[in-house]
């Protein structure tokens, strides 16, 4: 937010002094958009996109911006009386998601040092949606963090916002060392409570490999039940079991 204030008000001052050609640095603008403006589809000129997104200019093909806001990543508490650890779900910004997808840590210290492949895939999903302009803040990926040592245990989140039927798909995965402690169940339950509490009370869906009994148990403990029909065929991944949870 401090970077945003400096760049945007420097532009305002420059315009006031007659230096309308001054533009915020491109790389800083790109990073700022991906951190604080996840609802804004990136454009070919990051500085110009930033100025447009904050009501300071025009952008071909996009409507005039008359009011604007930035997005602060949300944090969801994970309440589980049976768990010994206090946990939080922290929303992953597109900037952090891109870093995670290309081998970075997304700014977290991970249990076991390196993020698991499922978390990297989740980051890549957010990054692709952001690039397409279909990413919707709060309906992406969350990092599960253990508060006592600030270790990231894995990721839990949505595959995108609710569709036209009000249905959203969830996914989850933990570092191997974090499994077996009830963390996935507690995190998925917290995510489901938040998602089902949003306007429209969407149905939450999940797909799981028929042989993954542990993941099926997580879904059942988190309040999901087999869907009707319970089996779906994916041309790329074969047969999956379907679960759902309604408000």
Short mmCIF file of C-alpha atoms in Angstrom, two decimals:
data_model
loop_
_atom_site.label_atom_id
_atom_site.label_comp_id
_atom_site.label_asym_id
_atom_site.label_seq_id
_atom_site.Cartn_x
_atom_site.Cartn_y
_atom_site.Cartn_z
CA UNK A 1 0.00 0.00 0.00
CA UNK A 2 2.91 2.30 0.68
CA UNK A 3 4.29 1.66 -2.81
CA UNK A 4 0.86 2.41 -4.26
CA UNK A 5 0.65 5.72 -2.44
CA UNK A 6 4.13 6.79 -3.54
CA UNK A 7 3.67 5.87 -7.21
CA UNK A 8 0.15 7.22 -7.64
CA UNK A 9 0.67 10.49 -5.81
CA UNK A 10 4.01 11.06 -7.54
CA UNK A 11 2.05 10.82 -10.78
CA UNK A 12 -0.51 13.29 -9.44
CA UNK A 13 2.25 15.73 -8.46
CA UNK A 14 3.99 15.32 -11.82
CA UNK A 15 0.74 16.13 -13.63
CA UNK A 16 0.23 19.16 -11.39
CA UNK A 17 3.69 20.41 -12.37
CA UNK A 18 3.02 19.91 -16.07
CA UNK A 19 5.02 16.68 -16.42
CA UNK A 20 2.10 14.57 -17.66
CA UNK A 21 4.45 12.19 -19.47
CA UNK A 22 5.86 10.77 -16.24
CA UNK A 23 4.79 7.18 -15.66
CA UNK A 24 5.30 4.78 -12.72
CA UNK A 25 8.04 2.18 -13.35
CA UNK A 26 6.69 -0.77 -15.30
CA UNK A 27 7.98 -3.60 -13.10
CA UNK A 28 6.76 -1.94 -9.91
CA UNK A 29 3.39 -1.30 -11.51
CA UNK A 30 3.14 -4.93 -12.61
CA UNK A 31 3.96 -6.19 -9.12
CA UNK A 32 1.56 -3.74 -7.50
CA UNK A 33 -1.29 -4.80 -9.77
CA UNK A 34 -0.71 -8.48 -8.99
CA UNK A 35 -0.59 -7.83 -5.23
CA UNK A 36 -3.32 -5.25 -4.64
CA UNK A 37 -5.48 -5.31 -7.77
CA UNK A 38 -6.17 -9.02 -8.39
CA UNK A 39 -9.59 -8.12 -9.80
CA UNK A 40 -7.98 -6.12 -12.64
CA UNK A 41 -6.95 -8.05 -15.74
CA UNK A 42 -3.32 -7.23 -16.57
CA UNK A 43 -2.65 -5.32 -19.77
CA UNK A 44 0.37 -5.01 -22.10
CA UNK A 45 1.45 -1.76 -20.38
CA UNK A 46 1.45 -2.24 -16.57
CA UNK A 47 1.94 1.46 -15.76
CA UNK A 48 -0.93 2.51 -17.99
CA UNK A 49 -3.11 -0.28 -16.58
CA UNK A 50 -2.36 0.88 -13.03
CA UNK A 51 -3.26 4.46 -13.84
CA UNK A 52 -6.49 3.35 -15.54
CA UNK A 53 -7.40 1.07 -12.61
CA UNK A 54 -7.11 4.00 -10.22
CA UNK A 55 -9.13 6.45 -12.32
CA UNK A 56 -6.12 8.29 -13.72
CA UNK A 57 -6.34 7.57 -17.42
CA UNK A 58 -7.94 5.70 -20.27
CA UNK A 59 -7.25 2.21 -21.49
CA UNK A 60 -8.39 1.12 -24.98
CA UNK A 61 -11.20 -1.41 -24.83
CA UNK A 62 -12.01 -0.82 -21.18
CA UNK A 63 -14.63 1.48 -19.64
CA UNK A 64 -13.76 4.60 -17.70
CA UNK A 65 -13.04 4.00 -14.01
CA UNK A 66 -15.01 6.39 -11.80
CA UNK A 67 -14.46 4.61 -8.48
CA UNK A 68 -11.81 2.11 -7.48
CA UNK A 69 -10.39 0.07 -4.63
CA UNK A 70 -7.56 -2.27 -3.90
CA UNK A 71 -8.00 -5.71 -2.39
CA UNK A 72 -6.46 -6.80 0.91
CA UNK A 73 -6.01 -10.58 1.01
CA UNK A 74 -8.41 -12.14 3.49
CA UNK A 75 -7.50 -14.46 6.35
CA UNK A 76 -9.85 -17.22 7.51
CA UNK A 77 -9.46 -18.64 11.03
CA UNK A 78 -9.40 -22.42 11.23
CA UNK A 79 -11.19 -23.56 14.36
CA UNK A 80 -10.72 -27.14 15.46
CA UNK A 81 -11.09 -28.10 19.11
CA UNK A 82 -9.36 -31.42 18.50
CA UNK A 83 -6.25 -29.93 16.87
CA UNK A 84 -3.26 -29.02 18.99
CA UNK A 85 -2.18 -26.33 16.52
CA UNK A 86 -3.79 -22.96 15.78
CA UNK A 87 -4.16 -22.54 12.02
CA UNK A 88 -5.08 -19.84 9.52
CA UNK A 89 -6.01 -19.82 5.85
CA UNK A 90 -4.29 -16.91 4.11
CA UNK A 91 -5.44 -15.87 0.65
CA UNK A 92 -2.79 -16.19 -2.05
CA UNK A 93 -2.43 -13.08 -4.22
CA UNK A 94 -1.79 -13.51 -7.97
CA UNK A 95 1.75 -12.22 -7.41
CA UNK A 96 2.44 -14.87 -4.77
CA UNK A 97 0.69 -17.51 -6.87
CA UNK A 98 2.93 -16.77 -9.84
CA UNK A 99 6.00 -17.03 -7.63
CA UNK A 100 4.80 -20.34 -6.22
CA UNK A 101 4.05 -21.76 -9.66
CA UNK A 102 7.58 -21.14 -10.96
CA UNK A 103 9.47 -22.62 -8.02
CA UNK A 104 9.27 -19.88 -5.37
CA UNK A 105 7.84 -19.99 -1.86
CA UNK A 106 5.09 -17.34 -2.21
CA UNK A 107 6.67 -15.56 0.75
CA UNK A 108 6.09 -18.46 3.16
CA UNK A 109 8.34 -20.84 5.04
CA UNK A 110 7.09 -24.32 4.21
CA UNK A 111 7.07 -27.40 6.39
CA UNK A 112 9.60 -29.65 4.76
CA UNK A 113 11.31 -26.62 3.16
CA UNK A 114 9.82 -26.87 -0.35
CA UNK A 115 6.15 -26.53 -1.35
CA UNK A 116 4.44 -29.71 -2.51
CA UNK A 117 3.54 -30.15 -6.17
CA UNK A 118 -0.16 -29.78 -5.43
CA UNK A 119 0.42 -26.33 -3.97
CA UNK A 120 2.49 -25.32 -6.99
CA UNK A 121 -0.32 -26.52 -9.28
CA UNK A 122 -2.82 -24.49 -7.25
CA UNK A 123 -0.61 -21.42 -7.64
CA UNK A 124 -0.43 -21.98 -11.38
CA UNK A 125 -4.23 -22.19 -11.56
CA UNK A 126 -4.56 -18.78 -9.90
CA UNK A 127 -1.85 -17.30 -12.12
CA UNK A 128 -3.59 -18.51 -15.30
CA UNK A 129 -6.96 -17.18 -14.19
CA UNK A 130 -5.42 -13.81 -13.35
CA UNK A 131 -3.78 -13.58 -16.78
CA UNK A 132 -7.12 -14.38 -18.45
CA UNK A 133 -8.97 -11.84 -16.33
CA UNK A 134 -11.22 -14.50 -14.78
CA UNK A 135 -9.66 -14.54 -11.32
CA UNK A 136 -12.03 -13.39 -8.62
CA UNK A 137 -10.48 -12.37 -5.30
CA UNK A 138 -11.37 -14.62 -2.36
CA UNK A 139 -12.35 -17.49 -4.69
CA UNK A 140 -8.83 -18.70 -5.35
CA UNK A 141 -6.20 -20.49 -3.28
CA UNK A 142 -5.38 -20.14 0.42
CA UNK A 143 -2.18 -21.18 2.16
CA UNK A 144 -2.71 -23.12 5.39
CA UNK A 145 -0.35 -21.66 8.01
CA UNK A 146 0.50 -23.04 11.45
CA UNK A 147 0.75 -20.02 13.72
CA UNK A 148 3.16 -21.30 16.36
CA UNK A 149 6.03 -21.42 13.90
CA UNK A 150 4.56 -19.68 10.81
CA UNK A 151 5.03 -22.80 8.72
CA UNK A 152 2.96 -23.29 5.57
CA UNK A 153 1.40 -26.75 5.64
CA UNK A 154 -0.25 -26.82 2.22
CA UNK A 155 -3.00 -25.16 0.22
CA UNK A 156 -6.80 -25.27 0.30
CA UNK A 157 -9.08 -23.31 -1.97
CA UNK A 158 -11.47 -22.93 -4.84
CA UNK A 159 -10.90 -23.73 -8.51
CA UNK A 160 -12.69 -20.50 -9.37
CA UNK A 161 -15.77 -18.48 -8.44
CA UNK A 162 -19.26 -20.00 -8.44
CA UNK A 163 -20.57 -20.76 -11.92
CA UNK A 164 -23.96 -19.80 -13.33
CA UNK A 165 -25.62 -22.48 -11.18
CA UNK A 166 -24.02 -21.19 -7.98
CA UNK A 167 -21.62 -24.11 -7.77
CA UNK A 168 -17.91 -23.86 -6.94
CA UNK A 169 -15.28 -26.60 -6.85
CA UNK A 170 -12.82 -27.00 -3.98
CA UNK A 171 -9.41 -28.61 -3.78
CA UNK A 172 -6.83 -29.24 -1.07
CA UNK A 173 -3.45 -30.76 -0.42
CA UNK A 174 -0.95 -30.86 2.44
CA UNK A 175 2.76 -31.33 2.81
CA UNK A 176 3.47 -34.97 3.60
CA UNK A 177 4.72 -34.15 7.11
CA UNK A 178 1.50 -32.27 7.89
CA UNK A 179 -0.83 -35.15 7.13
CA UNK A 180 -2.58 -37.29 9.70
CA UNK A 181 -3.29 -34.52 12.22
CA UNK A 182 -6.76 -33.44 11.10
CA UNK A 183 -5.44 -30.25 9.50
CA UNK A 184 -6.96 -30.88 6.06
CA UNK A 185 -10.39 -31.56 7.55
CA UNK A 186 -10.30 -28.44 9.73
CA UNK A 187 -9.09 -26.24 6.86
CA UNK A 188 -11.64 -27.58 4.38
CA UNK A 189 -14.42 -27.16 6.93
CA UNK A 190 -13.40 -23.51 7.51
CA UNK A 191 -13.26 -22.86 3.77
CA UNK A 192 -16.68 -24.45 3.27
CA UNK A 193 -18.27 -22.38 6.03
CA UNK A 194 -16.93 -19.20 4.43
CA UNK A 195 -17.93 -20.18 0.89
CA UNK A 196 -21.44 -21.28 1.78
CA UNK A 197 -21.93 -18.08 3.73
CA UNK A 198 -21.45 -15.89 0.65
CA UNK A 199 -24.42 -14.38 -1.24
CA UNK A 200 -26.26 -16.99 -3.22
CA UNK A 201 -25.23 -19.82 -0.87
CA UNK A 202 -23.37 -21.77 -3.57
CA UNK A 203 -23.04 -25.52 -3.63
CA UNK A 204 -19.48 -26.68 -3.08
CA UNK A 205 -18.21 -29.60 -5.13
CA UNK A 206 -15.12 -31.80 -4.93
CA UNK A 207 -13.68 -34.56 -7.07
CA UNK A 208 -11.47 -37.31 -5.74
CA UNK A 209 -9.76 -40.44 -7.04
CA UNK A 210 -11.76 -43.56 -6.09
CA UNK A 211 -8.58 -45.11 -4.66
CA UNK A 212 -7.80 -42.10 -2.43
CA UNK A 213 -9.59 -43.25 0.71
CA UNK A 214 -7.82 -40.70 2.92
CA UNK A 215 -9.07 -37.77 0.82
CA UNK A 216 -12.58 -39.19 0.78
CA UNK A 217 -12.49 -39.38 4.58
CA UNK A 218 -11.42 -35.72 4.74
CA UNK A 219 -14.42 -34.74 2.60
CA UNK A 220 -16.87 -36.70 4.72
CA UNK A 221 -15.53 -35.27 7.98
CA UNK A 222 -15.76 -31.77 6.48
CA UNK A 223 -19.48 -32.22 5.80
CA UNK A 224 -19.40 -33.32 2.15
CA UNK A 225 -21.57 -36.19 0.94
CA UNK A 226 -21.53 -38.24 -2.28
CA UNK A 227 -23.15 -36.38 -5.18
CA UNK A 228 -25.81 -37.73 -7.48
CA UNK A 229 -24.57 -39.24 -9.71
CA UNK A 230 -21.51 -40.09 -7.58
CA UNK A 231 -19.14 -40.86 -10.45
CA UNK A 232 -17.93 -38.59 -13.25
CA UNK A 233 -15.62 -39.44 -16.12
CA UNK A 234 -12.81 -37.04 -16.97
CA UNK A 235 -11.26 -37.66 -20.39
CA UNK A 236 -7.84 -36.60 -19.11
CA UNK A 237 -7.87 -38.10 -15.61
CA UNK A 238 -10.23 -41.07 -15.82
CA UNK A 239 -13.01 -41.73 -13.33
CA UNK A 240 -13.53 -39.53 -10.26
CA UNK A 241 -15.89 -39.68 -7.33
CA UNK A 242 -17.95 -36.53 -6.77
CA UNK A 243 -18.80 -35.03 -3.39
CA UNK A 244 -20.77 -31.91 -2.52
CA UNK A 245 -21.84 -29.77 0.39
CA UNK A 246 -24.80 -27.41 0.39
CA UNK A 247 -25.69 -24.49 2.65
#
